[in-house]
PDB file of C-alpha atoms in Angstrom:
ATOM      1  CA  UNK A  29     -22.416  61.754 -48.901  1.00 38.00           C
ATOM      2  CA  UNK A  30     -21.745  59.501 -45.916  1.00 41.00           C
ATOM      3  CA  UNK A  31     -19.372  56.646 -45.783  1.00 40.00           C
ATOM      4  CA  UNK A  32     -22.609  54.377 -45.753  1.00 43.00           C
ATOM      5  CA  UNK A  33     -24.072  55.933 -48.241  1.00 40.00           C
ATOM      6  CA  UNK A  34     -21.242  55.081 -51.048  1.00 41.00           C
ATOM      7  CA  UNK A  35     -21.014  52.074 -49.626  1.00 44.00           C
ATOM      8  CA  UNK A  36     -24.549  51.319 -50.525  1.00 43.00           C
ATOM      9  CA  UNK A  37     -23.782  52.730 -54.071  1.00 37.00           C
ATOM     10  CA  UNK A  38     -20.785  50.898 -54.974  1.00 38.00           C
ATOM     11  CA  UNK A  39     -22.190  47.504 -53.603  1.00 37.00           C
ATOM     12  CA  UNK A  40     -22.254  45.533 -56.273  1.00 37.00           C
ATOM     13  CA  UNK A  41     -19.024  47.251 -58.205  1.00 37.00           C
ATOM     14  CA  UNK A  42     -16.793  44.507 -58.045  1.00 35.00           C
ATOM     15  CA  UNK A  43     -15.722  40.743 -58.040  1.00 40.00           C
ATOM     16  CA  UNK A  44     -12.925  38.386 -57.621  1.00 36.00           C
ATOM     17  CA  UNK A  45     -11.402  37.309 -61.482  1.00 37.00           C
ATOM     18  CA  UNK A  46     -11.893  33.752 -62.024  1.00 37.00           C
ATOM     19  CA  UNK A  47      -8.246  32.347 -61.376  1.00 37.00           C
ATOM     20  CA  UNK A  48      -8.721  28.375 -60.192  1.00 39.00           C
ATOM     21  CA  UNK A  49      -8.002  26.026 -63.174  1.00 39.00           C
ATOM     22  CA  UNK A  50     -11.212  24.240 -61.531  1.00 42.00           C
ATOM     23  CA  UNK A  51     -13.450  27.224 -61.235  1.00 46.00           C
ATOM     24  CA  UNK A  52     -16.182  26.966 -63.774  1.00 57.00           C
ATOM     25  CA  UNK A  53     -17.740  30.278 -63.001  1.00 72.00           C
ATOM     26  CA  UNK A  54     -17.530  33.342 -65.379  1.00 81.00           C
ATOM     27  CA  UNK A  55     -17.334  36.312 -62.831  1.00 78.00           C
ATOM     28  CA  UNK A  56     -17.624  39.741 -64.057  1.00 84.00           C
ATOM     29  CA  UNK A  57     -16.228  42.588 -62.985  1.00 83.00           C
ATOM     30  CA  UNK A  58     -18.013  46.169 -63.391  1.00 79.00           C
ATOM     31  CA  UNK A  59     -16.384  49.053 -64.743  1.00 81.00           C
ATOM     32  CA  UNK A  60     -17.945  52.305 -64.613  1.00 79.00           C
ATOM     33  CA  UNK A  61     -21.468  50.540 -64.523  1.00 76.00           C
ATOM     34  CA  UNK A  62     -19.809  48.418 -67.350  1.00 84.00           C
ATOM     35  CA  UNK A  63     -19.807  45.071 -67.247  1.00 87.00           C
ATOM     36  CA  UNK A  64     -16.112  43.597 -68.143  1.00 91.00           C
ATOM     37  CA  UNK A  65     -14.380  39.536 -67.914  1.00 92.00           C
ATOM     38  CA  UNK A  66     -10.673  39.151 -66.864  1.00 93.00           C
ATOM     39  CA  UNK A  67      -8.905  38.553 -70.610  1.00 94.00           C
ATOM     40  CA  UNK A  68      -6.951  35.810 -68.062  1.00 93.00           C
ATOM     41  CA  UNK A  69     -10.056  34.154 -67.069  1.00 91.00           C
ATOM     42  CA  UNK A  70     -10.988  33.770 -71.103  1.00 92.00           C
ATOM     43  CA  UNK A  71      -7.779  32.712 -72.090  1.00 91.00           C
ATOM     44  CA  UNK A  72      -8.441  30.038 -68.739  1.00 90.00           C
ATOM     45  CA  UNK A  73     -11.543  28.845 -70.113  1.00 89.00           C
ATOM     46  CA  UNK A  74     -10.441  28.141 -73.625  1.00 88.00           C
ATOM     47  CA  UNK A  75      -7.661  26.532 -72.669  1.00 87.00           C
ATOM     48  CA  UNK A  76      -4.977  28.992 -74.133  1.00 88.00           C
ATOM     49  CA  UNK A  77      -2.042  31.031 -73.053  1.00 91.00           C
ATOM     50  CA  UNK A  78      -3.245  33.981 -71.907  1.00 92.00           C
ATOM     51  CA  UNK A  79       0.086  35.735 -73.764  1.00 92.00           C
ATOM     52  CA  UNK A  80      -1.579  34.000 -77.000  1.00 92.00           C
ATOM     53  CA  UNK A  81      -4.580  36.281 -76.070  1.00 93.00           C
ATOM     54  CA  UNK A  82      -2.565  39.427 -75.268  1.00 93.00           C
ATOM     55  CA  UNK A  83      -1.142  39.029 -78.919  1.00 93.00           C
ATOM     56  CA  UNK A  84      -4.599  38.445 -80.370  1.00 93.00           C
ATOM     57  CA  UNK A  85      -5.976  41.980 -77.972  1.00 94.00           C
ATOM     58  CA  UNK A  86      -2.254  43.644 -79.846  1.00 93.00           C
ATOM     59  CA  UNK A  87      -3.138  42.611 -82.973  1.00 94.00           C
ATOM     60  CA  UNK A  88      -6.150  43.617 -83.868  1.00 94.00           C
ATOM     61  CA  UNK A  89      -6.564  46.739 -80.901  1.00 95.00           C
ATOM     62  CA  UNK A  90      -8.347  48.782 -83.568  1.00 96.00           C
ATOM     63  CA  UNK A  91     -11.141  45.692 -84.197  1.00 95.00           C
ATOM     64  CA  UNK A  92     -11.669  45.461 -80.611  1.00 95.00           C
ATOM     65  CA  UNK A  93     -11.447  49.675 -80.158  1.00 95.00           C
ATOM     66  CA  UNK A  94     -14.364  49.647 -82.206  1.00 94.00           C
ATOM     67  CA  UNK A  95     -16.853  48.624 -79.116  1.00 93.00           C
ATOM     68  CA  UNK A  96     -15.414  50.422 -77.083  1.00 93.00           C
ATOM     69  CA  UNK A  97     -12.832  51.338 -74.410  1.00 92.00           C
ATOM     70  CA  UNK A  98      -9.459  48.211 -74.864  1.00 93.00           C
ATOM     71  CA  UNK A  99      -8.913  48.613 -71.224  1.00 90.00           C
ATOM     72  CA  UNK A 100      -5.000  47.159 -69.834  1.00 91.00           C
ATOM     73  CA  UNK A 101      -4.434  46.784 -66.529  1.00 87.00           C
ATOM     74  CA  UNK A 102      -1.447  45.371 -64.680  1.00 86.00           C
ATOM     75  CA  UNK A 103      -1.072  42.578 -62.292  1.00 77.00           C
ATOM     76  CA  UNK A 104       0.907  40.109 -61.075  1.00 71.00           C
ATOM     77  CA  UNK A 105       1.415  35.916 -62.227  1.00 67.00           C
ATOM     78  CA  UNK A 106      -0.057  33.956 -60.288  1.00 65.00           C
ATOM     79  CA  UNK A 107       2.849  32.012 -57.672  1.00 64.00           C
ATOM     80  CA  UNK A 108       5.768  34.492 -59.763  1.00 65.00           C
ATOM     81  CA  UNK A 109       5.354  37.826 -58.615  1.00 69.00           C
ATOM     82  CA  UNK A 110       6.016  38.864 -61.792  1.00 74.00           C
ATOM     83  CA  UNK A 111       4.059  42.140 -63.941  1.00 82.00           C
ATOM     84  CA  UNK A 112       1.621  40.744 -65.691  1.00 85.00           C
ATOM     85  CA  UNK A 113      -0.742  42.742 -68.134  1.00 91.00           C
ATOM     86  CA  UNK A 114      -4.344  41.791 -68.639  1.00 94.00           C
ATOM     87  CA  UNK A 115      -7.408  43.444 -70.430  1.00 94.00           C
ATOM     88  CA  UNK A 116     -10.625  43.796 -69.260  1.00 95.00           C
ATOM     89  CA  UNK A 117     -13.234  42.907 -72.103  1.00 94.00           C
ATOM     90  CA  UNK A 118     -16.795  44.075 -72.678  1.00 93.00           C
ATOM     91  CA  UNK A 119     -19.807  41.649 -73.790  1.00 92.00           C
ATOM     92  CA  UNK A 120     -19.165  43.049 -77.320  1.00 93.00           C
ATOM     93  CA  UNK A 121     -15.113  42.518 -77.483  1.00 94.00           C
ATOM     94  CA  UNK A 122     -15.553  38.825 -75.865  1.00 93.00           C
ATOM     95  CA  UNK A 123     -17.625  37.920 -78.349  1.00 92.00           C
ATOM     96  CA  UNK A 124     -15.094  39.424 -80.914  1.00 93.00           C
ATOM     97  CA  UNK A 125     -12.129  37.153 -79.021  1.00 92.00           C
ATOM     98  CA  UNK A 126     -14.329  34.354 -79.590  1.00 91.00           C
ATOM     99  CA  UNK A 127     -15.425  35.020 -83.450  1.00 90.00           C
ATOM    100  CA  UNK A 128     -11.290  35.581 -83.867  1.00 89.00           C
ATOM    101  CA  UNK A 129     -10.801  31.776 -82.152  1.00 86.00           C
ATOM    102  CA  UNK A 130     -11.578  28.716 -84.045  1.00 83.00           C
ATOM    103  CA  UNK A 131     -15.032  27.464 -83.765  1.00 82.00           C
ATOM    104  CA  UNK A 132     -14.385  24.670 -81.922  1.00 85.00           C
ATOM    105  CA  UNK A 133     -16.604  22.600 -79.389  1.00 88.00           C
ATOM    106  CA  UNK A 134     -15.088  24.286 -76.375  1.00 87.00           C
ATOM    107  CA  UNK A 135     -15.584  28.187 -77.561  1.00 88.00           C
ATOM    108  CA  UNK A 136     -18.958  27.575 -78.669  1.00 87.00           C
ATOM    109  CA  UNK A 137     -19.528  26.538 -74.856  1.00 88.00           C
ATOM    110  CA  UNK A 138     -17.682  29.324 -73.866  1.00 90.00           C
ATOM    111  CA  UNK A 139     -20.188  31.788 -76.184  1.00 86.00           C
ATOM    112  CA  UNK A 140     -23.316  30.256 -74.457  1.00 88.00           C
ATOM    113  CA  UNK A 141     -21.647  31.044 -70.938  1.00 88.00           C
ATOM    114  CA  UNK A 142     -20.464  34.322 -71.832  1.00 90.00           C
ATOM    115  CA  UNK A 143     -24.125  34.863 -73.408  1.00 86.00           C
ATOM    116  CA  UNK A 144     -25.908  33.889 -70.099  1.00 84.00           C
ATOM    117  CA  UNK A 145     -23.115  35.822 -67.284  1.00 82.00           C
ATOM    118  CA  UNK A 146     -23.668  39.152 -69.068  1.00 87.00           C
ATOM    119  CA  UNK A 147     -27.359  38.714 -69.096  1.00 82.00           C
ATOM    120  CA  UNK A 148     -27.335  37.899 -65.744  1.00 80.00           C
ATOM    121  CA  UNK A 149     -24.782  41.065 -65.000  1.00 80.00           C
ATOM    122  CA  UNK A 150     -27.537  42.800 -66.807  1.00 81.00           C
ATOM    123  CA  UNK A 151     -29.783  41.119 -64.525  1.00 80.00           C
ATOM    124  CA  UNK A 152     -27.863  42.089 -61.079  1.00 76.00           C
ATOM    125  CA  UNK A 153     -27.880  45.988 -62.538  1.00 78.00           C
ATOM    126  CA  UNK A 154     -31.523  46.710 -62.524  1.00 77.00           C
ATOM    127  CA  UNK A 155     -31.624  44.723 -59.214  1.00 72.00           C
ATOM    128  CA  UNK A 156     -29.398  47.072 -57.227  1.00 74.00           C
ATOM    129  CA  UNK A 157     -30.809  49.927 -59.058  1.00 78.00           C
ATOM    130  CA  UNK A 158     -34.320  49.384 -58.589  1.00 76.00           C
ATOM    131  CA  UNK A 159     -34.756  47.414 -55.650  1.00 84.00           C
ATOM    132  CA  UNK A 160     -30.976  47.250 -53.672  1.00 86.00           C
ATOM    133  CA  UNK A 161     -30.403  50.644 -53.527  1.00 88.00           C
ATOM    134  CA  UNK A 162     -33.576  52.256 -52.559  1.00 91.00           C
ATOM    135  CA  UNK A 163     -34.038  49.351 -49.655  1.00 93.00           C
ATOM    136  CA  UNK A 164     -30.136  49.907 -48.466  1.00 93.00           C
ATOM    137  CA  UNK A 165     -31.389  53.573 -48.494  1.00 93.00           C
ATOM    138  CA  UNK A 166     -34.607  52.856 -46.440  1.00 93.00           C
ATOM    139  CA  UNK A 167     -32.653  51.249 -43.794  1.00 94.00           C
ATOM    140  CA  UNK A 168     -29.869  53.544 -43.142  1.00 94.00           C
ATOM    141  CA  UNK A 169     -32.115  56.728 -43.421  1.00 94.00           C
ATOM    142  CA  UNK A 170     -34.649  55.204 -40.760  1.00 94.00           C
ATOM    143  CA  UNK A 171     -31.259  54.514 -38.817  1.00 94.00           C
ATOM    144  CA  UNK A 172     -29.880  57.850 -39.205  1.00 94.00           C
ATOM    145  CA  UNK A 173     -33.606  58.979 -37.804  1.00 93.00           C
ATOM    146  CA  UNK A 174     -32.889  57.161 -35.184  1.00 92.00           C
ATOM    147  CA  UNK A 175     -29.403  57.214 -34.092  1.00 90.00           C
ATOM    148  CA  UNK A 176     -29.013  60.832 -35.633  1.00 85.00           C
ATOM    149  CA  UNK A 177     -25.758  62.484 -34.549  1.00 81.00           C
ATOM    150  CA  UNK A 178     -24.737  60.050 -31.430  1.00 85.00           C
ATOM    151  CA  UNK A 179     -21.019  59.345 -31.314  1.00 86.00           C
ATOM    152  CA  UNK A 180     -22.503  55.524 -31.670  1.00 84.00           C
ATOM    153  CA  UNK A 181     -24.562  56.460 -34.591  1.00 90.00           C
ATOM    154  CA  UNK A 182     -21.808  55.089 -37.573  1.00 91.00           C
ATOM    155  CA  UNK A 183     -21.364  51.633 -35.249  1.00 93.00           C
ATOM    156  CA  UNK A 184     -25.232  51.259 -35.609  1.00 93.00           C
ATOM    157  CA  UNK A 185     -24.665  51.702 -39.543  1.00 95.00           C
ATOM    158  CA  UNK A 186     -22.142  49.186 -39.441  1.00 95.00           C
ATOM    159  CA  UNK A 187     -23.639  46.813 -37.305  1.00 95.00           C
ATOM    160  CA  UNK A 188     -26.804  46.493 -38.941  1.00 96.00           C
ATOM    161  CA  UNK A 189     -25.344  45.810 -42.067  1.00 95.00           C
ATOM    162  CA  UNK A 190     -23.542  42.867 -40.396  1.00 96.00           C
ATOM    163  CA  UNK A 191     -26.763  41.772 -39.277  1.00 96.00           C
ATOM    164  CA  UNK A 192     -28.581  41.546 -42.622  1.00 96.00           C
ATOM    165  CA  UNK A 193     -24.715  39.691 -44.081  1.00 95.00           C
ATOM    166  CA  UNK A 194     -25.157  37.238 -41.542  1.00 94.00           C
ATOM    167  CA  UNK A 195     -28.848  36.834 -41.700  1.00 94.00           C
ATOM    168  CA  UNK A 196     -28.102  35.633 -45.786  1.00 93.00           C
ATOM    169  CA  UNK A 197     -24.664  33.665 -44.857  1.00 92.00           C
ATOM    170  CA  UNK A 198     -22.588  36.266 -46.102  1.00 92.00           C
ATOM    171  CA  UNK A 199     -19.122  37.941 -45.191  1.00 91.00           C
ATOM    172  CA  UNK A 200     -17.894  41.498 -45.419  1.00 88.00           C
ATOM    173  CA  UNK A 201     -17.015  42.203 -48.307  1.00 84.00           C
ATOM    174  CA  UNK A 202     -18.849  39.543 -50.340  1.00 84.00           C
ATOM    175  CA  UNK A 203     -21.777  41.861 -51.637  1.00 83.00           C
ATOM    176  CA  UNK A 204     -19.675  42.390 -54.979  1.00 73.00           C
ATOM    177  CA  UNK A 205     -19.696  38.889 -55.508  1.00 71.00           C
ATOM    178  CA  UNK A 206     -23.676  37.631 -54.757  1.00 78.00           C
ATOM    179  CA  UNK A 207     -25.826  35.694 -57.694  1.00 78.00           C
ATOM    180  CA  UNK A 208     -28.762  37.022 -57.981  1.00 81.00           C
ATOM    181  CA  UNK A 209     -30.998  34.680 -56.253  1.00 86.00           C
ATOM    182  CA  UNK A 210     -29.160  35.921 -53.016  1.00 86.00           C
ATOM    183  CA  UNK A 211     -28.932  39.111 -53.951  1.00 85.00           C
ATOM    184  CA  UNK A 212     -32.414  39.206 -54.188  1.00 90.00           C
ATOM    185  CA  UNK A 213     -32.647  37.886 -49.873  1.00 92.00           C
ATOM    186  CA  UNK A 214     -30.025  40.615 -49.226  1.00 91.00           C
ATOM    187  CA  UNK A 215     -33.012  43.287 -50.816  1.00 93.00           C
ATOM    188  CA  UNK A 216     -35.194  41.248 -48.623  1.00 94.00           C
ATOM    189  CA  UNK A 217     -33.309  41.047 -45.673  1.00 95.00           C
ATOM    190  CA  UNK A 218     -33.000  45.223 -45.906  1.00 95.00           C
ATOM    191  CA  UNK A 219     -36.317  45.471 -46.128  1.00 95.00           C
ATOM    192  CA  UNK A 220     -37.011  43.439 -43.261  1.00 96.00           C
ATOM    193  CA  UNK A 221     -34.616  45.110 -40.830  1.00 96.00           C
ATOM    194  CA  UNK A 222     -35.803  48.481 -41.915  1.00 95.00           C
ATOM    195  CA  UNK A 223     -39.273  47.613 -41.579  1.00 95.00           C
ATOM    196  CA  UNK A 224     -38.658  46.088 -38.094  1.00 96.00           C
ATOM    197  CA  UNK A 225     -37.032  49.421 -36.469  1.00 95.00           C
ATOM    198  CA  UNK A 226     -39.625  51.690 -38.010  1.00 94.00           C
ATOM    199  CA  UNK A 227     -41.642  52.791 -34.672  1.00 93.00           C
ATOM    200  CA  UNK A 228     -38.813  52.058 -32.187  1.00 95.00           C
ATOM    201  CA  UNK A 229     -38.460  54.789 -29.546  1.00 94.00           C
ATOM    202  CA  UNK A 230     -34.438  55.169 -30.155  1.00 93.00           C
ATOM    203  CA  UNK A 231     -31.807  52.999 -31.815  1.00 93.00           C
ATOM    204  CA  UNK A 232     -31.081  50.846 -29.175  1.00 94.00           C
ATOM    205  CA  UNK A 233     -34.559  49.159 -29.207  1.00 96.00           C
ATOM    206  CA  UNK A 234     -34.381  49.214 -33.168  1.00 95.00           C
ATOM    207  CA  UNK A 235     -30.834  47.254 -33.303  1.00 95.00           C
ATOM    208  CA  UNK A 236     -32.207  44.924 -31.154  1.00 96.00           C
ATOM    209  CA  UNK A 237     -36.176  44.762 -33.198  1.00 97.00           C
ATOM    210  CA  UNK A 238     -34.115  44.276 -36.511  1.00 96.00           C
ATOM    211  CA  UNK A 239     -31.316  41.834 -34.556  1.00 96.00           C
ATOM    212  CA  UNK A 240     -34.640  39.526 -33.904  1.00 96.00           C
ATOM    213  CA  UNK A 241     -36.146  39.948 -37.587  1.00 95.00           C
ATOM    214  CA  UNK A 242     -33.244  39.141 -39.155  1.00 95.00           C
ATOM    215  CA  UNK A 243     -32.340  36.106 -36.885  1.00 95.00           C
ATOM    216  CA  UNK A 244     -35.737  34.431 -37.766  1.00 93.00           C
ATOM    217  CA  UNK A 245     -34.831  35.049 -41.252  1.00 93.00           C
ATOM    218  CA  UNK A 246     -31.848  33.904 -40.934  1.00 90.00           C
ATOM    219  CA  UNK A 247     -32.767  30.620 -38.686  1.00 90.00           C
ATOM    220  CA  UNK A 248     -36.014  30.048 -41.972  1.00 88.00           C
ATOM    221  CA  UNK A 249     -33.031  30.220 -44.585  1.00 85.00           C
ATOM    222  CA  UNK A 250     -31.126  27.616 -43.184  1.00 79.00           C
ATOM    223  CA  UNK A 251     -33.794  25.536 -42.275  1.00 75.00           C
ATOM    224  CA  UNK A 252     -35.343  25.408 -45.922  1.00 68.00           C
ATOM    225  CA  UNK A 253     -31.610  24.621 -46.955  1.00 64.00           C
ATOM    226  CA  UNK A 254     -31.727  21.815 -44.724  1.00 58.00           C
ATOM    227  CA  UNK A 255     -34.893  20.465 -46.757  1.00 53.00           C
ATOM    228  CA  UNK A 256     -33.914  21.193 -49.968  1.00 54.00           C
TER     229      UNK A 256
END
């Protein structure tokens, strides 16, 4: 398997853990295909201390063992440096947290949010499976055609893929993190780029068809955000 190709695979594999008091977002991380929430960004949102959660996770370890996998990591306090240990909570053990909390205003908020970021995690799952990954595979196979075994051939890879980030207002590295709506241009985007180069006579003239396709896309994006 080629660097490009894993790359493609593990795409959507992981996100940033909610950490700004101010950040209303539930981001999910994925664990072995799993989706799993930061214990610190729960204990965040309900307005604990997350060592109040810990205790709860100690506690009752054999409740929560019984849906699955209690799985501790180790980081570090935020502005301390310090160790700091953290879980990292399937759909089934949040909602086990939450049953264990008191039933106030704020955690039945918190249960319609958790309710509608795993569905949505759900969501983003049969997305890269059935439409990311074969159009990420589309693309870099018709580049492969193309560039074959040049010493150039893993720039092309690399460059195209900047293309298509760019083309959706993207950084590197940001694919872990898309909603879905965007997710859904960067399938489109693919598509586009891959259909673009098909036909070219070598790489050169496909980088630059798929360069042109994805800067019209790119230039229609932000003009319908302009009149939104």
């Amino acid at each position: 398997m080629t660097t490009t190709e894993k790359k493609g695979r593990d795409s959507w594999q992981s996100a940033t853990p909610t950490t700004s008091p101010h950040d209303t977002a539930l981001i999910l991380q994925s664990v072995k295909d799993e989706p799993r929430i930061d214990s610190r960004a729960l204990a965040q949102h309900l307005g604990n201390k997350h060592q109040n959660v810990r205790e709860l996770l100690a506690n009752y370890s054999d409740d929560f063992r019984q849906f699955g996998i209690l799985r501790f990591q180790t980081g570090e306090i935020a502005g301390r440096g310090q160790p700091e240990k953290y879980a990292l909570l399937n759909e089934d053990q949040c909602y086990l947290l939450l049953t264990y909390s008191r039933n106030t205003a704020k955690v039945r908020a918190l249960k319609v949010r958790l309710v509608k970021a795993f569905r949505e995690a759900r969501q983003a799952q049969d997305l890269t499976r059935t439409e990311y990954l074969p159009t990420y595979h589309a693309l870099h196979n018709e580049i492969s055609a193309l560039a074959g075994q040049t010493p150039n051939a893993r720039f092309v890879h690399m460059n195209v893929n900047k293309l298509v980030n760019q083309a959706i207002g993207i950084e590197a590295g940001q694919r872990g993190a898309l909603d879905l709506p965007r997710r859904s241009l960067m399938v489109a985007a693919q598509f586009l780029a891959g259909s673009a180069m098909r036909g070219a006579a070598n790489h050169k003239e496909a980088y630059i068809r798929a360069k042109d396709a994805l800067q019209r896309l790119g230039t229609t994006l932000l003009e319908g955000g302009r009149h939104a």
